[in-house]
mmCIF file with all atom_site columns, C-alpha atoms in Angstrom:
data_model
loop_
_atom_site.group_PDB
_atom_site.id
_atom_site.type_symbol
_atom_site.label_atom_id
_atom_site.label_alt_id
_atom_site.label_comp_id
_atom_site.label_asym_id
_atom_site.label_entity_id
_atom_site.label_seq_id
_atom_site.pdbx_PDB_ins_code
_atom_site.Cartn_x
_atom_site.Cartn_y
_atom_site.Cartn_z
_atom_site.occupancy
_atom_site.B_iso_or_equiv
_atom_site.pdbx_formal_charge
_atom_site.auth_seq_id
_atom_site.auth_comp_id
_atom_site.auth_asym_id
_atom_site.auth_atom_id
_atom_site.pdbx_PDB_model_num
ATOM 1   C CA . GLN A 1 1   ? 17.851 16.752  -3.783  1.00 84.00 ? 1   GLN A CA 1
ATOM 2   C CA . VAL A 1 2   ? 16.640 13.238  -2.983  1.00 86.00 ? 2   VAL A CA 1
ATOM 3   C CA . HIS A 1 3   ? 18.172 11.352  -0.088  1.00 91.00 ? 3   HIS A CA 1
ATOM 4   C CA . LEU A 1 4   ? 17.237 8.006   1.426   1.00 94.00 ? 4   LEU A CA 1
ATOM 5   C CA . GLY A 1 5   ? 18.102 7.463   5.048   1.00 93.00 ? 5   GLY A CA 1
ATOM 6   C CA . GLN A 1 6   ? 18.020 3.881   6.268   1.00 95.00 ? 6   GLN A CA 1
ATOM 7   C CA . SER A 1 7   ? 18.019 2.414   9.756   1.00 93.00 ? 7   SER A CA 1
ATOM 8   C CA . GLU A 1 8   ? 20.535 -0.143  10.927  1.00 94.00 ? 8   GLU A CA 1
ATOM 9   C CA . GLY A 1 9   ? 19.772 -3.827  10.438  1.00 95.00 ? 9   GLY A CA 1
ATOM 10  C CA . GLY A 1 10  ? 20.948 -6.340  12.951  1.00 97.00 ? 10  GLY A CA 1
ATOM 11  C CA . SER A 1 11  ? 21.255 -9.925  13.995  1.00 98.00 ? 11  SER A CA 1
ATOM 12  C CA . VAL A 1 12  ? 18.395 -12.037 15.216  1.00 98.00 ? 12  VAL A CA 1
ATOM 13  C CA . GLN A 1 13  ? 17.632 -15.685 15.795  1.00 98.00 ? 13  GLN A CA 1
ATOM 14  C CA . ALA A 1 14  ? 15.328 -17.591 13.492  1.00 98.00 ? 14  ALA A CA 1
ATOM 15  C CA . GLY A 1 15  ? 11.711 -16.930 14.360  1.00 98.00 ? 15  GLY A CA 1
ATOM 16  C CA . GLY A 1 16  ? 12.486 -13.459 15.613  1.00 98.00 ? 16  GLY A CA 1
ATOM 17  C CA . SER A 1 17  ? 11.464 -10.047 14.330  1.00 98.00 ? 17  SER A CA 1
ATOM 18  C CA . LEU A 1 18  ? 13.219 -6.967  13.061  1.00 98.00 ? 18  LEU A CA 1
ATOM 19  C CA . LYS A 1 19  ? 12.086 -3.608  11.751  1.00 97.00 ? 19  LYS A CA 1
ATOM 20  C CA . LEU A 1 20  ? 13.813 -1.581  9.055   1.00 98.00 ? 20  LEU A CA 1
ATOM 21  C CA . SER A 1 21  ? 13.017 2.069   8.388   1.00 97.00 ? 21  SER A CA 1
ATOM 22  C CA . CYS A 1 22  ? 13.572 4.170   5.290   1.00 96.00 ? 22  CYS A CA 1
ATOM 23  C CA . VAL A 1 23  ? 13.315 7.934   5.546   1.00 91.00 ? 23  VAL A CA 1
ATOM 24  C CA . PRO A 1 24  ? 13.191 9.605   2.160   1.00 88.00 ? 24  PRO A CA 1
ATOM 25  C CA . SER A 1 25  ? 13.681 13.339  1.758   1.00 87.00 ? 25  SER A CA 1
ATOM 26  C CA . GLY A 1 26  ? 13.152 15.486  -1.282  1.00 85.00 ? 26  GLY A CA 1
ATOM 27  C CA . ILE A 1 27  ? 10.402 13.157  -2.515  1.00 80.00 ? 27  ILE A CA 1
ATOM 28  C CA . THR A 1 28  ? 6.725  13.715  -3.198  1.00 75.00 ? 28  THR A CA 1
ATOM 29  C CA . TYR A 1 29  ? 4.834  10.542  -2.400  1.00 71.00 ? 29  TYR A CA 1
ATOM 30  C CA . SER A 1 30  ? 2.056  11.254  -4.852  1.00 76.00 ? 30  SER A CA 1
ATOM 31  C CA . ARG A 1 31  ? 4.423  10.225  -7.645  1.00 84.00 ? 31  ARG A CA 1
ATOM 32  C CA . THR A 1 32  ? 6.917  7.963   -5.892  1.00 90.00 ? 32  THR A CA 1
ATOM 33  C CA . CYS A 1 33  ? 7.219  4.281   -5.006  1.00 94.00 ? 33  CYS A CA 1
ATOM 34  C CA . VAL A 1 34  ? 9.498  2.970   -2.280  1.00 95.00 ? 34  VAL A CA 1
ATOM 35  C CA . ALA A 1 35  ? 10.745 -0.594  -2.116  1.00 97.00 ? 35  ALA A CA 1
ATOM 36  C CA . TRP A 1 36  ? 13.053 -2.798  -0.114  1.00 98.00 ? 36  TRP A CA 1
ATOM 37  C CA . PHE A 1 37  ? 15.491 -5.028  -1.967  1.00 98.00 ? 37  PHE A CA 1
ATOM 38  C CA . ARG A 1 38  ? 17.982 -7.542  -0.655  1.00 98.00 ? 38  ARG A CA 1
ATOM 39  C CA . GLN A 1 39  ? 21.114 -9.124  -1.988  1.00 98.00 ? 39  GLN A CA 1
ATOM 40  C CA . THR A 1 40  ? 23.501 -11.880 -0.980  1.00 98.00 ? 40  THR A CA 1
ATOM 41  C CA . PRO A 1 41  ? 26.977 -12.448 -2.425  1.00 96.00 ? 41  PRO A CA 1
ATOM 42  C CA . GLY A 1 42  ? 26.873 -13.939 -5.897  1.00 96.00 ? 42  GLY A CA 1
ATOM 43  C CA . LYS A 1 43  ? 23.159 -13.406 -6.335  1.00 97.00 ? 43  LYS A CA 1
ATOM 44  C CA . GLU A 1 44  ? 21.105 -10.744 -8.045  1.00 97.00 ? 44  GLU A CA 1
ATOM 45  C CA . ARG A 1 45  ? 19.360 -8.067  -6.052  1.00 97.00 ? 45  ARG A CA 1
ATOM 46  C CA . GLU A 1 46  ? 15.742 -9.078  -5.472  1.00 98.00 ? 46  GLU A CA 1
ATOM 47  C CA . VAL A 1 47  ? 12.690 -7.173  -4.377  1.00 98.00 ? 47  VAL A CA 1
ATOM 48  C CA . VAL A 1 48  ? 11.356 -7.895  -0.911  1.00 98.00 ? 48  VAL A CA 1
ATOM 49  C CA . ALA A 1 49  ? 8.423  -5.505  -0.743  1.00 98.00 ? 49  ALA A CA 1
ATOM 50  C CA . GLY A 1 50  ? 7.292  -2.253  -2.305  1.00 98.00 ? 50  GLY A CA 1
ATOM 51  C CA . ILE A 1 51  ? 4.693  0.421   -1.709  1.00 96.00 ? 51  ILE A CA 1
ATOM 52  C CA . GLN A 1 52  ? 3.179  3.435   -3.375  1.00 94.00 ? 52  GLN A CA 1
ATOM 53  C CA . PRO A 1 53  ? 2.552  5.434   -0.191  1.00 90.00 ? 53  PRO A CA 1
ATOM 54  C CA . GLU A 1 54  ? -0.177 7.658   -1.611  1.00 90.00 ? 54  GLU A CA 1
ATOM 55  C CA . ASN A 1 55  ? -2.496 5.054   -3.143  1.00 91.00 ? 55  ASN A CA 1
ATOM 56  C CA . GLY A 1 56  ? -1.447 2.152   -0.933  1.00 92.00 ? 56  GLY A CA 1
ATOM 57  C CA . ASN A 1 57  ? -0.495 -0.270  -3.704  1.00 96.00 ? 57  ASN A CA 1
ATOM 58  C CA . THR A 1 58  ? 1.928  -2.877  -2.396  1.00 97.00 ? 58  THR A CA 1
ATOM 59  C CA . LEU A 1 59  ? 3.818  -5.888  -3.621  1.00 98.00 ? 59  LEU A CA 1
ATOM 60  C CA . TYR A 1 60  ? 5.673  -8.669  -1.843  1.00 98.00 ? 60  TYR A CA 1
ATOM 61  C CA . ALA A 1 61  ? 8.075  -11.376 -2.850  1.00 98.00 ? 61  ALA A CA 1
ATOM 62  C CA . ASP A 1 62  ? 6.422  -14.775 -2.522  1.00 98.00 ? 62  ASP A CA 1
ATOM 63  C CA . SER A 1 63  ? 9.085  -15.794 -0.038  1.00 98.00 ? 63  SER A CA 1
ATOM 64  C CA . VAL A 1 64  ? 8.070  -13.113 2.470   1.00 98.00 ? 64  VAL A CA 1
ATOM 65  C CA . LYS A 1 65  ? 4.295  -12.977 2.074   1.00 98.00 ? 65  LYS A CA 1
ATOM 66  C CA . GLY A 1 66  ? 2.585  -13.355 5.412   1.00 98.00 ? 66  GLY A CA 1
ATOM 67  C CA . ARG A 1 67  ? 5.805  -12.606 7.298   1.00 98.00 ? 67  ARG A CA 1
ATOM 68  C CA . PHE A 1 68  ? 6.857  -9.128  6.160   1.00 98.00 ? 68  PHE A CA 1
ATOM 69  C CA . THR A 1 69  ? 4.768  -5.974  6.048   1.00 98.00 ? 69  THR A CA 1
ATOM 70  C CA . ILE A 1 70  ? 5.636  -2.713  4.340   1.00 98.00 ? 70  ILE A CA 1
ATOM 71  C CA . SER A 1 71  ? 3.845  0.416   5.467   1.00 96.00 ? 71  SER A CA 1
ATOM 72  C CA . ARG A 1 72  ? 4.041  4.156   5.737   1.00 93.00 ? 72  ARG A CA 1
ATOM 73  C CA . GLU A 1 73  ? 4.203  5.932   9.043   1.00 88.00 ? 73  GLU A CA 1
ATOM 74  C CA . HIS A 1 74  ? 2.334  9.120   8.304   1.00 75.00 ? 74  HIS A CA 1
ATOM 75  C CA . ALA A 1 75  ? 3.783  11.114  11.163  1.00 72.00 ? 75  ALA A CA 1
ATOM 76  C CA . ASP A 1 76  ? 7.154  11.463  9.471   1.00 75.00 ? 76  ASP A CA 1
ATOM 77  C CA . ASN A 1 77  ? 6.683  9.743   6.090   1.00 82.00 ? 77  ASN A CA 1
ATOM 78  C CA . THR A 1 78  ? 8.933  6.883   7.116   1.00 93.00 ? 78  THR A CA 1
ATOM 79  C CA . ILE A 1 79  ? 8.537  3.653   5.173   1.00 95.00 ? 79  ILE A CA 1
ATOM 80  C CA . VAL A 1 80  ? 8.771  0.685   7.498   1.00 97.00 ? 80  VAL A CA 1
ATOM 81  C CA . LEU A 1 81  ? 9.512  -2.937  6.705   1.00 98.00 ? 81  LEU A CA 1
ATOM 82  C CA . GLN A 1 82  ? 8.343  -5.071  9.596   1.00 98.00 ? 82  GLN A CA 1
ATOM 83  C CA . MET A 1 83  ? 9.888  -8.520  9.383   1.00 98.00 ? 83  MET A CA 1
ATOM 84  C CA . THR A 1 84  ? 8.542  -11.367 11.503  1.00 98.00 ? 84  THR A CA 1
ATOM 85  C CA . ASN A 1 85  ? 9.201  -15.087 11.710  1.00 98.00 ? 85  ASN A CA 1
ATOM 86  C CA . LEU A 1 86  ? 12.611 -14.500 10.198  1.00 98.00 ? 86  LEU A CA 1
ATOM 87  C CA . LYS A 1 87  ? 14.420 -17.384 8.573   1.00 98.00 ? 87  LYS A CA 1
ATOM 88  C CA . SER A 1 88  ? 18.095 -17.994 7.895   1.00 98.00 ? 88  SER A CA 1
ATOM 89  C CA . GLU A 1 89  ? 17.415 -17.487 4.187   1.00 97.00 ? 89  GLU A CA 1
ATOM 90  C CA . ASP A 1 90  ? 16.385 -13.891 4.947   1.00 98.00 ? 90  ASP A CA 1
ATOM 91  C CA . THR A 1 91  ? 20.015 -13.120 5.727   1.00 98.00 ? 91  THR A CA 1
ATOM 92  C CA . ALA A 1 92  ? 21.154 -10.482 3.256   1.00 98.00 ? 92  ALA A CA 1
ATOM 93  C CA . MET A 1 93  ? 22.086 -6.872  2.719   1.00 98.00 ? 93  MET A CA 1
ATOM 94  C CA . TYR A 1 94  ? 18.862 -4.889  2.592   1.00 98.00 ? 94  TYR A CA 1
ATOM 95  C CA . TYR A 1 95  ? 18.436 -1.716  0.534   1.00 98.00 ? 95  TYR A CA 1
ATOM 96  C CA . CYS A 1 96  ? 15.733 0.913   0.465   1.00 97.00 ? 96  CYS A CA 1
ATOM 97  C CA . ALA A 1 97  ? 15.057 2.368   -2.975  1.00 97.00 ? 97  ALA A CA 1
ATOM 98  C CA . ALA A 1 98  ? 12.738 4.945   -4.524  1.00 95.00 ? 98  ALA A CA 1
ATOM 99  C CA . ALA A 1 99  ? 11.291 5.321   -7.986  1.00 94.00 ? 99  ALA A CA 1
ATOM 100 C CA . ALA A 1 100 ? 9.855  8.525   -9.387  1.00 90.00 ? 100 ALA A CA 1
ATOM 101 C CA . GLN A 1 101 ? 6.741  8.788   -11.566 1.00 90.00 ? 101 GLN A CA 1
ATOM 102 C CA . CYS A 1 102 ? 5.482  5.526   -10.133 1.00 92.00 ? 102 CYS A CA 1
ATOM 103 C CA . TRP A 1 103 ? 1.920  4.354   -9.524  1.00 93.00 ? 103 TRP A CA 1
ATOM 104 C CA . TYR A 1 104 ? 2.612  0.680   -8.749  1.00 96.00 ? 104 TYR A CA 1
ATOM 105 C CA . PRO A 1 105 ? 5.893  -0.580  -7.292  1.00 97.00 ? 105 PRO A CA 1
ATOM 106 C CA . SER A 1 106 ? 8.078  -2.573  -9.653  1.00 97.00 ? 106 SER A CA 1
ATOM 107 C CA . ARG A 1 107 ? 10.003 -5.764  -8.925  1.00 97.00 ? 107 ARG A CA 1
ATOM 108 C CA . GLN A 1 108 ? 12.866 -4.630  -11.137 1.00 97.00 ? 108 GLN A CA 1
ATOM 109 C CA . PRO A 1 109 ? 15.856 -2.870  -9.522  1.00 97.00 ? 109 PRO A CA 1
ATOM 110 C CA . THR A 1 110 ? 16.372 -0.901  -12.720 1.00 97.00 ? 110 THR A CA 1
ATOM 111 C CA . ALA A 1 111 ? 13.079 0.903   -12.120 1.00 96.00 ? 111 ALA A CA 1
ATOM 112 C CA . TYR A 1 112 ? 14.508 2.572   -9.010  1.00 97.00 ? 112 TYR A CA 1
ATOM 113 C CA . VAL A 1 113 ? 16.693 5.624   -9.307  1.00 95.00 ? 113 VAL A CA 1
ATOM 114 C CA . TYR A 1 114 ? 17.470 6.409   -5.689  1.00 95.00 ? 114 TYR A CA 1
ATOM 115 C CA . TRP A 1 115 ? 19.134 3.958   -3.305  1.00 97.00 ? 115 TRP A CA 1
ATOM 116 C CA . ALA A 1 116 ? 20.111 3.966   0.334   1.00 96.00 ? 116 ALA A CA 1
ATOM 117 C CA . GLN A 1 117 ? 23.486 2.652   1.453   1.00 94.00 ? 117 GLN A CA 1
ATOM 118 C CA . GLY A 1 118 ? 22.253 -0.768  2.566   1.00 96.00 ? 118 GLY A CA 1
ATOM 119 C CA . THR A 1 119 ? 22.206 -2.529  5.901   1.00 97.00 ? 119 THR A CA 1
ATOM 120 C CA . GLN A 1 120 ? 22.991 -6.077  6.930   1.00 98.00 ? 120 GLN A CA 1
ATOM 121 C CA . VAL A 1 121 ? 20.356 -8.397  8.342   1.00 98.00 ? 121 VAL A CA 1
ATOM 122 C CA . THR A 1 122 ? 21.623 -11.681 9.741   1.00 98.00 ? 122 THR A CA 1
ATOM 123 C CA . VAL A 1 123 ? 19.326 -14.462 10.901  1.00 98.00 ? 123 VAL A CA 1
ATOM 124 C CA . SER A 1 124 ? 20.920 -17.325 12.758  1.00 97.00 ? 124 SER A CA 1
ATOM 125 C CA . SER A 1 125 ? 19.304 -20.713 13.039  1.00 91.00 ? 125 SER A CA 1
#
């Protein structure tokens, strides 16, 4: 059975950093992509970053390129989203998601079958 554990978000001032962790279980990374999405009230869920942990393929939203990094921590298979130089517009609920039979992460939420519960990230200016 697949389960996605997700770390707590938090509040930070603009320019600060925050790290989110996603710990999937019941998943084989050779055929799975993991992505972070975010959503604010009244807006559609959008991809932030994605990774295929086995081949290293990644994608990033244009708005976070150069500021966010998605990576795999091999010791425990955790997928980490390191967020730096945070801006007020990064404030959102963040979700970890996983897609099976995946070679390159998709930007579409519908491609992801498994979802974590979400965590709030608030950036104050």
